[in-house]
Coordinates of N, CA, C and O in Angstrom, one line a residue:
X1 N -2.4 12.2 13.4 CA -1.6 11.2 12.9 C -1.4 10.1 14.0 O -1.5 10.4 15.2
X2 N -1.1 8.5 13.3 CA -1.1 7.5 14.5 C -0.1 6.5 13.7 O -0.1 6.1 12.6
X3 N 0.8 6.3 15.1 CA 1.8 5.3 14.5 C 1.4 4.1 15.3 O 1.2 4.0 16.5
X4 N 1.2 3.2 14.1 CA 1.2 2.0 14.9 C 2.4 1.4 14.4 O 2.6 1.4 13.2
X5 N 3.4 0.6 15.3 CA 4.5 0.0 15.0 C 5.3 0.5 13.7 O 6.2 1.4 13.8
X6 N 5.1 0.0 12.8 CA 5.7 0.5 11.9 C 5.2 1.2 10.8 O 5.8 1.6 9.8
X7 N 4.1 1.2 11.1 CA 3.2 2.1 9.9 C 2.5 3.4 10.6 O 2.1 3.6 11.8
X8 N 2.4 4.3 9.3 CA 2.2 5.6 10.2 C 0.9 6.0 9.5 O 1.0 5.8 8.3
X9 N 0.0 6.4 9.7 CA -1.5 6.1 9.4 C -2.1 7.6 9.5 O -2.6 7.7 10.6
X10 N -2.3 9.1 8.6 CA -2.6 9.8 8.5 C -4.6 9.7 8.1 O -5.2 8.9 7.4
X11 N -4.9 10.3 8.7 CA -6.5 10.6 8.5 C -7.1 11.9 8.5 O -7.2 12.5 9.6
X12 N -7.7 12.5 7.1 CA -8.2 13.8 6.9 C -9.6 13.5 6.7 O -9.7 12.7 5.8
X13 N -10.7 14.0 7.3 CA -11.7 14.0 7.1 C -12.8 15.7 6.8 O -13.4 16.5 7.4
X14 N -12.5 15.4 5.3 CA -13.2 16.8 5.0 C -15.1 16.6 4.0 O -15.8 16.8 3.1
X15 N -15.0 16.2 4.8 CA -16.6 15.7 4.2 C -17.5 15.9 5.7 O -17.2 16.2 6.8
X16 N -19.2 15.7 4.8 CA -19.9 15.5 6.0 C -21.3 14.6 5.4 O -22.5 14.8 5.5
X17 N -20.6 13.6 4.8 CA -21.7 12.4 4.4 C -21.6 11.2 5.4 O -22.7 10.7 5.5
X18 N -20.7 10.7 6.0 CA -20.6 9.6 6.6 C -19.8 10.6 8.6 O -19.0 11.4 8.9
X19 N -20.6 10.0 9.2 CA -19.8 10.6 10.9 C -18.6 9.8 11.1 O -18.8 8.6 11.3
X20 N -17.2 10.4 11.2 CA -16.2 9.3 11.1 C -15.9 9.5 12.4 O -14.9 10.2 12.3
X21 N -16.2 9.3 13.7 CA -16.3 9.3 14.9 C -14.8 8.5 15.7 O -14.6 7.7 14.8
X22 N -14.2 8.4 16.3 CA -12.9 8.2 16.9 C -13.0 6.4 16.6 O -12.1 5.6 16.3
X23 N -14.4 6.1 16.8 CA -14.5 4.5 16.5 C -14.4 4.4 15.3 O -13.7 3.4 14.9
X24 N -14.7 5.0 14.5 CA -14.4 4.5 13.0 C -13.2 4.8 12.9 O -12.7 3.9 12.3
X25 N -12.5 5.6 13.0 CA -11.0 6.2 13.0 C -10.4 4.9 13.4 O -9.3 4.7 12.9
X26 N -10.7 3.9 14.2 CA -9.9 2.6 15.0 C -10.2 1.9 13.9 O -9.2 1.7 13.2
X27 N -11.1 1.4 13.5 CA -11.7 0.3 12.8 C -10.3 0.4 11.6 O -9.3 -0.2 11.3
X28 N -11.0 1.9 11.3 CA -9.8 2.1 10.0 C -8.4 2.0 9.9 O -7.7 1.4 9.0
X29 N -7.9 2.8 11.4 CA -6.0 2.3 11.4 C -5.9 0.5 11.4 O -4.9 -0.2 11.0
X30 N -7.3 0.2 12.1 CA -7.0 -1.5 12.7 C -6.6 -1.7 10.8 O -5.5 -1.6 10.4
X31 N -7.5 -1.8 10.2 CA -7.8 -2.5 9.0 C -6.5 -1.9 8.2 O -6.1 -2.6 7.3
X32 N -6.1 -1.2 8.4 CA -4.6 -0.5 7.1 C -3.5 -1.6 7.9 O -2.9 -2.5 7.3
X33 N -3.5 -1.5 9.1 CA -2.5 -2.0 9.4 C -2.8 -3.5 9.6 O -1.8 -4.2 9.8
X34 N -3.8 -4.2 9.7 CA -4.4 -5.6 9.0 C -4.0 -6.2 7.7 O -3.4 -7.3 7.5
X35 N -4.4 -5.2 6.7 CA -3.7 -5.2 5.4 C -2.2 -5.3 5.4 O -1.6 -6.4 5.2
X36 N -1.7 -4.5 5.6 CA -0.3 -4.0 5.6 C 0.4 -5.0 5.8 O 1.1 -5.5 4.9
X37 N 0.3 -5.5 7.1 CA 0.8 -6.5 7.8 C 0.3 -8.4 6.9 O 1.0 -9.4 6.9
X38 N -0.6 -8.1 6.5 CA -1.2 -9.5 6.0 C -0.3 -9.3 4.3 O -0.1 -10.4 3.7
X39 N 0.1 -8.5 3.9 CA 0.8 -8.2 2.8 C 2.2 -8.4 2.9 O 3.0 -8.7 2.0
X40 N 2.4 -8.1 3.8 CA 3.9 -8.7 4.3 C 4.7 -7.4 4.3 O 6.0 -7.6 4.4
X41 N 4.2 -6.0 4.1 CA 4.6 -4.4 3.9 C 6.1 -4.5 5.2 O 6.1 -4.9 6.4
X42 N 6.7 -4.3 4.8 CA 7.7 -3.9 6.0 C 7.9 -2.2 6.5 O 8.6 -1.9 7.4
X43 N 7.2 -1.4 5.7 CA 7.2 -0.1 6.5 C 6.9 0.6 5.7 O 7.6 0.8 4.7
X44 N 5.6 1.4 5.9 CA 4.2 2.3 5.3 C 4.0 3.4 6.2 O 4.1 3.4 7.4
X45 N 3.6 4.9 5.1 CA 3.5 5.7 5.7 C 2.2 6.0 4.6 O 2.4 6.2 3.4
X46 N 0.8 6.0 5.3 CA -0.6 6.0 4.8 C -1.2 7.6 5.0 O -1.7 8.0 6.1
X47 N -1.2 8.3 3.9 CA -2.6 9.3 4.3 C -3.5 9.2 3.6 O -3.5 9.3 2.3
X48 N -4.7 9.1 4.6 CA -5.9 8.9 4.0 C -6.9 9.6 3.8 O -7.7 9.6 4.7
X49 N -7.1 10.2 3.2 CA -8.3 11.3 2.9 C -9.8 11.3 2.4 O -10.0 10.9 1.3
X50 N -10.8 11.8 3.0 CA -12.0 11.5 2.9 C -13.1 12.5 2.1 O -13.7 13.3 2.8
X51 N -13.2 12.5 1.3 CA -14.0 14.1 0.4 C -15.4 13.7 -0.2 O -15.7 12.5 -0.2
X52 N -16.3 14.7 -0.7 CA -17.5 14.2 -1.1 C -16.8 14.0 -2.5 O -15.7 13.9 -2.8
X53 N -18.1 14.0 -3.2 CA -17.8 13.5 -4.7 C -17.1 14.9 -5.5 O -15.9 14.8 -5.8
X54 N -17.8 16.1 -5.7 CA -17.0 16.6 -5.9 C -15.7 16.8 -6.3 O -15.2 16.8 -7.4
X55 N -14.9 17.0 -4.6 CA -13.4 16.8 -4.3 C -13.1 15.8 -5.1 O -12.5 15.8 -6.2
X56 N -13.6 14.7 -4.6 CA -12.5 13.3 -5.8 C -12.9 13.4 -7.1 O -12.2 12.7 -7.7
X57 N -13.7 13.9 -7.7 CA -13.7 13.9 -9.0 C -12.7 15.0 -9.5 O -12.0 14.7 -10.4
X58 N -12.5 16.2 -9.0 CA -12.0 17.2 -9.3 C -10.2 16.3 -9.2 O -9.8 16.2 -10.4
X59 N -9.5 15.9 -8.5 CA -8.7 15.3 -7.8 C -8.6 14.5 -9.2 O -7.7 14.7 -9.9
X60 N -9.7 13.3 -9.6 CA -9.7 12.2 -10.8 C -9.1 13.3 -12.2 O -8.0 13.2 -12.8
X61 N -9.9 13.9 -12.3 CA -9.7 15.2 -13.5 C -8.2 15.8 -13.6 O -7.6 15.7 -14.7
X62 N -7.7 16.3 -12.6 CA -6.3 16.8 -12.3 C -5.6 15.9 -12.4 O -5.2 16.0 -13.6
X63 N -5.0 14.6 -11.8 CA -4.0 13.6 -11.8 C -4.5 12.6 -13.2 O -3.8 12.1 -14.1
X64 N -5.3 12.5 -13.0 CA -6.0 11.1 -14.0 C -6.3 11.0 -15.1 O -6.3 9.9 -15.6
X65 N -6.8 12.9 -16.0 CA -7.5 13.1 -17.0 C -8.8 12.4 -17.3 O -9.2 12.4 -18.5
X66 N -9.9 11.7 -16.3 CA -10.9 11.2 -16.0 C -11.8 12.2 -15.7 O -11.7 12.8 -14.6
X67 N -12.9 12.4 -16.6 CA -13.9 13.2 -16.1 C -15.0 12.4 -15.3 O -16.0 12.0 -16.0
X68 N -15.1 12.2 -14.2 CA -16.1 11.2 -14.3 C -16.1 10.7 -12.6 O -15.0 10.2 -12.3
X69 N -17.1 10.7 -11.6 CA -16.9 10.5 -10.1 C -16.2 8.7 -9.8 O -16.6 7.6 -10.1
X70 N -15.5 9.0 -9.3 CA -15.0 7.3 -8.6 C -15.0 7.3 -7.0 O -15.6 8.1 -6.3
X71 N -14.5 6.5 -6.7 CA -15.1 6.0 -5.9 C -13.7 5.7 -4.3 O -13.8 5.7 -3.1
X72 N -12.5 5.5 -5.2 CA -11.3 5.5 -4.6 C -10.3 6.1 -5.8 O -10.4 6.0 -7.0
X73 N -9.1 6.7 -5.0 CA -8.4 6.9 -5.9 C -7.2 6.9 -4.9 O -7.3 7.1 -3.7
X74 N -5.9 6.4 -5.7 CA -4.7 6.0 -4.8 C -3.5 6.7 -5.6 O -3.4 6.9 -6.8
X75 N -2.5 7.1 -4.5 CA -1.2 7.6 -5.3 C -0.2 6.7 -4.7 O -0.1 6.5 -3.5
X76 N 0.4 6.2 -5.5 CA 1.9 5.7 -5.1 C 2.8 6.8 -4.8 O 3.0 7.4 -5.9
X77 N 3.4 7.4 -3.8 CA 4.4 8.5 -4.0 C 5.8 7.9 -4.0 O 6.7 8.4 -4.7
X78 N 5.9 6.9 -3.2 CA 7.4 6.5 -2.9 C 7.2 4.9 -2.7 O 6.2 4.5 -2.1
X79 N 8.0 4.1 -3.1 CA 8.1 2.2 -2.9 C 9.6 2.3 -3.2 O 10.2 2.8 -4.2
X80 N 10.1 1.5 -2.2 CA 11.4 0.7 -2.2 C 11.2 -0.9 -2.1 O 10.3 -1.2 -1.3
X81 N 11.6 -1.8 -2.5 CA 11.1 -3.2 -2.1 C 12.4 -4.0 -1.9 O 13.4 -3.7 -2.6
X82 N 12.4 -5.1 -0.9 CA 13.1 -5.9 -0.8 C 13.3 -7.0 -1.5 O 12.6 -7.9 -1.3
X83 N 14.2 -7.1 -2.6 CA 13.6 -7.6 -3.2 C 14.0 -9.5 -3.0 O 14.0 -10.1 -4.1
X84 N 14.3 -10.3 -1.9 CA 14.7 -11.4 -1.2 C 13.5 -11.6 -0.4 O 13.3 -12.5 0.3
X85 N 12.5 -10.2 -0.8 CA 11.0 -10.6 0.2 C 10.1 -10.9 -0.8 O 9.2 -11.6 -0.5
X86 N 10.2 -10.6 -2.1 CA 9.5 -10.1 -2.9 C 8.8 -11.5 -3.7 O 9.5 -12.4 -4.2
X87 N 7.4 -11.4 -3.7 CA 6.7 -12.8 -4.2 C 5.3 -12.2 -5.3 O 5.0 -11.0 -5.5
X88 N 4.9 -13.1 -5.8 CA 3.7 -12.5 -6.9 C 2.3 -12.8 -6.3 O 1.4 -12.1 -6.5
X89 N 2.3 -13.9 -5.6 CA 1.1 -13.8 -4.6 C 0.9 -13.0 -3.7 O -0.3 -12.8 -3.4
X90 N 1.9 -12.2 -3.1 CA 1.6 -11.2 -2.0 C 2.4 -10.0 -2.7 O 3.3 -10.4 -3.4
X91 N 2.3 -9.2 -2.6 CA 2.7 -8.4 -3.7 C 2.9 -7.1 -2.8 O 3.0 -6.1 -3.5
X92 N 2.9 -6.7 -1.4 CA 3.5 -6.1 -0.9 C 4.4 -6.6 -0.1 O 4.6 -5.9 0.9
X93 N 5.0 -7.6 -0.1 CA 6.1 -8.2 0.8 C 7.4 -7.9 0.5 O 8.1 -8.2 -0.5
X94 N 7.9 -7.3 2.0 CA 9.2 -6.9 1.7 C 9.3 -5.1 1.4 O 10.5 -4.6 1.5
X95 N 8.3 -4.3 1.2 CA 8.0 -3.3 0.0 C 8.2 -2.2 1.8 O 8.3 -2.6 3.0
X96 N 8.2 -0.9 1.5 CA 8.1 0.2 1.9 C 7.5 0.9 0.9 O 7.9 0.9 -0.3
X97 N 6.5 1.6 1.3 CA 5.9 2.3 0.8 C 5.1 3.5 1.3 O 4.5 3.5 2.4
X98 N 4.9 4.8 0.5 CA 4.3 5.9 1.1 C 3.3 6.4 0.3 O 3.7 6.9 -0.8
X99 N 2.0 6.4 0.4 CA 1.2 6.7 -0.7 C 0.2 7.4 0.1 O 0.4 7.9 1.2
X100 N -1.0 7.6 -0.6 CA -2.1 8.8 -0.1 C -3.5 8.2 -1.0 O -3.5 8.2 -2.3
X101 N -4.8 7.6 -0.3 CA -6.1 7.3 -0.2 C -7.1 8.3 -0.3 O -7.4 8.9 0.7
X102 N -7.7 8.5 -1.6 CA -8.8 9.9 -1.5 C -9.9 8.9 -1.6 O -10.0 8.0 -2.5
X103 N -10.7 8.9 -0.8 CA -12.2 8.2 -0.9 C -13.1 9.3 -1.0 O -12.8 10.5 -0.6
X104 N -14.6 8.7 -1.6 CA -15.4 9.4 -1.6 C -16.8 8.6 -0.8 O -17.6 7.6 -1.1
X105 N -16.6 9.8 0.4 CA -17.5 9.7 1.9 C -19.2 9.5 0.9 O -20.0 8.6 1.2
X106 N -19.3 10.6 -0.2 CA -20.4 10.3 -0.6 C -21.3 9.2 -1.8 O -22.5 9.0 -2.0
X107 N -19.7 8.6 -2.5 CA -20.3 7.6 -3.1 C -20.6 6.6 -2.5 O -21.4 5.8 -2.8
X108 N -19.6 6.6 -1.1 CA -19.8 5.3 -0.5 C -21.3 5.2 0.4 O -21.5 4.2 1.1
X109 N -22.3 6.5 0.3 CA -23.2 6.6 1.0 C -24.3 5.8 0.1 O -25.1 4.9 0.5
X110 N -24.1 6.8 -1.6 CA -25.0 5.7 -2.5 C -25.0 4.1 -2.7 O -26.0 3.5 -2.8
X111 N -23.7 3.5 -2.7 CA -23.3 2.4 -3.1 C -23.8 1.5 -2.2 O -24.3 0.4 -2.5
X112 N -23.7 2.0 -0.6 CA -23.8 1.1 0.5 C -25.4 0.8 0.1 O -25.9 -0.4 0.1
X113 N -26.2 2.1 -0.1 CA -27.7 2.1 -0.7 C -27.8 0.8 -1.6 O -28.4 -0.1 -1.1
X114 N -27.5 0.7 -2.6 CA -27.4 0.1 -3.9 C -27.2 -1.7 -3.4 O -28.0 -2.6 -3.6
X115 N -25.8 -1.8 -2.5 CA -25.8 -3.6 -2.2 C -26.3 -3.4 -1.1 O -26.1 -4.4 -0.3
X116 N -27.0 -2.5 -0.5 CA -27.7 -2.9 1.2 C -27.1 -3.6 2.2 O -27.5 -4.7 2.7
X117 N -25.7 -2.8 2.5 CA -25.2 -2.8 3.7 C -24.6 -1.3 4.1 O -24.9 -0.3 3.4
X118 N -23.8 -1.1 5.0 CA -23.4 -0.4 5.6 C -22.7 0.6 5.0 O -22.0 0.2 4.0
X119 N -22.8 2.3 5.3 CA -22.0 3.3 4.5 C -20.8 3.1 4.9 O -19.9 3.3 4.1
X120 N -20.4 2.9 6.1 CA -19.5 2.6 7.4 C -18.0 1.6 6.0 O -16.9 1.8 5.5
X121 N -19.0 0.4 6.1 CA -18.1 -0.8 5.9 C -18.0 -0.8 3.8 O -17.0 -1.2 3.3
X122 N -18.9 -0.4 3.3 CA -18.7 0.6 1.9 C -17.3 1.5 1.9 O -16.5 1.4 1.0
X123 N -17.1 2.4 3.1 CA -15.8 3.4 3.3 C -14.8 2.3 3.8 O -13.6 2.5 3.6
X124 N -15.0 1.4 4.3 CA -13.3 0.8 4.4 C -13.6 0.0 3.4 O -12.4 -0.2 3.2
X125 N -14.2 -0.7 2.6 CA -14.1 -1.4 1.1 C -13.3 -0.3 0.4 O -12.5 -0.8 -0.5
X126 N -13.3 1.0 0.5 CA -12.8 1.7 -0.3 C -11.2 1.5 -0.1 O -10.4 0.9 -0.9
X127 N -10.9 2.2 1.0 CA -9.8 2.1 2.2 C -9.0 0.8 1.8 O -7.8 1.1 1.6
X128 N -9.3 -0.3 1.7 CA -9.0 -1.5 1.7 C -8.0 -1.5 -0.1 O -6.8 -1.5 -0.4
X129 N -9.7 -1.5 -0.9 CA -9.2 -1.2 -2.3 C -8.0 -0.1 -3.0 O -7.4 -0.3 -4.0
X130 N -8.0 0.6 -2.4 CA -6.9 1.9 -2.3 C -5.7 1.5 -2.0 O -4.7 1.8 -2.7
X131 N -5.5 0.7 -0.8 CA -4.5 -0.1 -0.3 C -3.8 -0.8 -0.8 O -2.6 -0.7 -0.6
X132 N -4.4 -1.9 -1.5 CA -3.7 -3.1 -2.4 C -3.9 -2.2 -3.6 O -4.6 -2.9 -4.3
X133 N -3.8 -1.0 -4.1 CA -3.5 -0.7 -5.4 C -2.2 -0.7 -4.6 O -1.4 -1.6 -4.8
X134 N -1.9 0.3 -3.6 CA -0.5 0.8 -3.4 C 0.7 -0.3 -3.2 O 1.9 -0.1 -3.6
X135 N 0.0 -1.8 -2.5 CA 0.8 -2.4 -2.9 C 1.0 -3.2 -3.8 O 1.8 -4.2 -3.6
X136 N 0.3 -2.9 -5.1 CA 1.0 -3.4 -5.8 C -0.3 -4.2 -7.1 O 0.0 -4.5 -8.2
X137 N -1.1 -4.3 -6.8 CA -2.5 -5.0 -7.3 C -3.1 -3.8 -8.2 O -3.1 -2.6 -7.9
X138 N -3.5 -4.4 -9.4 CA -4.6 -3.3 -10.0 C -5.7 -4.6 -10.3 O -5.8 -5.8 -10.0
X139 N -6.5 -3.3 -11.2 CA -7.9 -4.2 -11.5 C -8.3 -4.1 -13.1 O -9.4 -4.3 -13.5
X140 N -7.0 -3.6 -14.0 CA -6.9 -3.2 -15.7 C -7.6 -4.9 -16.3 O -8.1 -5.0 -17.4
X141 N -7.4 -5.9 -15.3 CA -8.0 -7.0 -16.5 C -8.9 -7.8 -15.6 O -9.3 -7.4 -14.5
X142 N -9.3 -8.9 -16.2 CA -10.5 -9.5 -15.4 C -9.7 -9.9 -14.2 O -9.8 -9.7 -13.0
X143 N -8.8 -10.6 -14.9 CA -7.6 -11.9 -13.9 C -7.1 -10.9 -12.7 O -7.0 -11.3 -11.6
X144 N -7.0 -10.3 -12.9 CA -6.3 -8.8 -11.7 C -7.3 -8.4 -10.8 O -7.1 -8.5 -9.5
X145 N -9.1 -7.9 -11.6 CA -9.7 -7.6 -10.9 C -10.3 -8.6 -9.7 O -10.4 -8.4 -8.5
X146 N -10.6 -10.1 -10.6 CA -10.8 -11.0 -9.6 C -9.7 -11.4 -8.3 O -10.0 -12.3 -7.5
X147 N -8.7 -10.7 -8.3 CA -7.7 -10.9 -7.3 C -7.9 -10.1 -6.4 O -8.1 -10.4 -5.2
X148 N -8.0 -8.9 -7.1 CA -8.5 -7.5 -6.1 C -9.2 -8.0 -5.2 O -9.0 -8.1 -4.0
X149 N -10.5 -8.6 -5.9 CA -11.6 -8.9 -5.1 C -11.9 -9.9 -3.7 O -12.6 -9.8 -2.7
X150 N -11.1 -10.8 -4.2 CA -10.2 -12.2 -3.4 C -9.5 -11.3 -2.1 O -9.8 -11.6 -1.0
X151 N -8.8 -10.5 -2.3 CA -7.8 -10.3 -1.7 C -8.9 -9.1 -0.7 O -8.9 -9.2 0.6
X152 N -9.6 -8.2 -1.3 CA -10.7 -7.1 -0.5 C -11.7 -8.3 0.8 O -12.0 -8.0 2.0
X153 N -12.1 -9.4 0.1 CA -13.0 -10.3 0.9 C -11.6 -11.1 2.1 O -11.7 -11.1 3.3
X154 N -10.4 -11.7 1.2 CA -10.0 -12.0 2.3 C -9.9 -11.0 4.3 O -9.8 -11.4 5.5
X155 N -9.8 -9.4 3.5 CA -9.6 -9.0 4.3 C -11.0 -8.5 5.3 O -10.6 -8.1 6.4
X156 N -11.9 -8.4 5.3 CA -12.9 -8.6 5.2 C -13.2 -9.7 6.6 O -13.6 -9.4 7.7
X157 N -12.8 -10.8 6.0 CA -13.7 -12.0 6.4 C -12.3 -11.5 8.0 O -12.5 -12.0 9.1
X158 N -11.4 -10.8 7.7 CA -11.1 -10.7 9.3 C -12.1 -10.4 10.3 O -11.9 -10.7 11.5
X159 N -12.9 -9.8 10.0 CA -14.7 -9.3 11.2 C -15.2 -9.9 10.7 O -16.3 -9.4 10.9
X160 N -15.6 -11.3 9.8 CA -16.7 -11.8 9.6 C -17.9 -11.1 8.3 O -19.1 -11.3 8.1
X161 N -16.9 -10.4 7.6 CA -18.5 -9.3 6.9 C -18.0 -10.0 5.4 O -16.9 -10.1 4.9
X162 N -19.2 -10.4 4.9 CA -19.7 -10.3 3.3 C -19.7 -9.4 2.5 O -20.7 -8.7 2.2
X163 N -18.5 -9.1 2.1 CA -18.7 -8.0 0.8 C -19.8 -8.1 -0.1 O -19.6 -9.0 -1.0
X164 N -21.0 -7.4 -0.2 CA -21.5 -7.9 -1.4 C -21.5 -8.2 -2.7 O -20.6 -7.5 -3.2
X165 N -22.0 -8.8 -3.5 CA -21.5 -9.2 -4.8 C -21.8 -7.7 -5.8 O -22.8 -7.0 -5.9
X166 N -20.5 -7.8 -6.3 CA -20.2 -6.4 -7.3 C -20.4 -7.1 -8.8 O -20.0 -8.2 -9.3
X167 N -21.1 -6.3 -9.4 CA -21.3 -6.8 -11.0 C -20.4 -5.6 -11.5 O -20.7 -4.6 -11.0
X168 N -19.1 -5.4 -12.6 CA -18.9 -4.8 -13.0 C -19.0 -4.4 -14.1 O -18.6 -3.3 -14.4

């Protein structure tokens, strides 16, 4: 576990598709708490978990009633929100929140295949996407999803990287 200021940043890595090496472990707290903070979160407690397909399908099946592999999957456990912080454009501002990030190490190995870039940067697209569910963002309509998307590239373009273009 790693606390950065005010966010507390759990990481389970039970897979062996992608090497999550102490550098990717940084990239990743950098980027939660990138997010967090660019969302205006006032205090997050993240665990993030990493499984092959499998696991998160089984995981999709149990909580979701979804037969069928994804790709991220997010739990809200706990949100308190301020609500004198509280805006519709930023939609974690003000918010406390404790939730839990199940990715899948091995879809993100196909997909990275598929738009030809990185398995690496595929696994925090996930990470990222998982994240603004918790605070507060879904992707149920077009107008939502194209926010998601806005808001995944905004964060993103913090290193400079092109998400590639997703057809859904």
């Amino acid at each position: 576990m790693n606390t950065i200021d005010q966010y507390q940043i759990n990481i389970q890595d039970s897979q062996n598709h992608i090497a999550i090496d102490e550098r990717l472990i940084q990239v990743i707290q950098e980027a939660v708490c990138y997010l967090l903070q660019t969302e205006k979160v006032n205090q997050a407690e993240i665990s993030l978990a990493f499984f092959g397909n499998p696991a998160v399908r089984a995981l999709n099946q149990q909580y979701l009633a979804h037969d069928y592999d994804t790709d991220v999957l997010s739990f809200l456990l706990d949100s308190e929100a301020d609500p004198e912080q509280q805006t519709t454009e930023i939609r974690g501002a003000g918010k406390r929140i404790e939730g839990e990030v199940i990715v899948s190490a091995e879809m993100a190995v196909a997909m990275a295949e598929k738009y030809q870039w990185s398995a690496k940067h595929e696994l925090l697209l996930y990470v990222v996407h998982g994240l603004l569910h918790l605070c507060g963002y879904d992707d149920l309509s077009e107008d939502e999803l194209q926010l998601m998307r806005t808001k995944e590239q905004q964060i993103f373009d913090h290193w400079g990287l092109k998400i590639p273009r997703r057809e859904e």
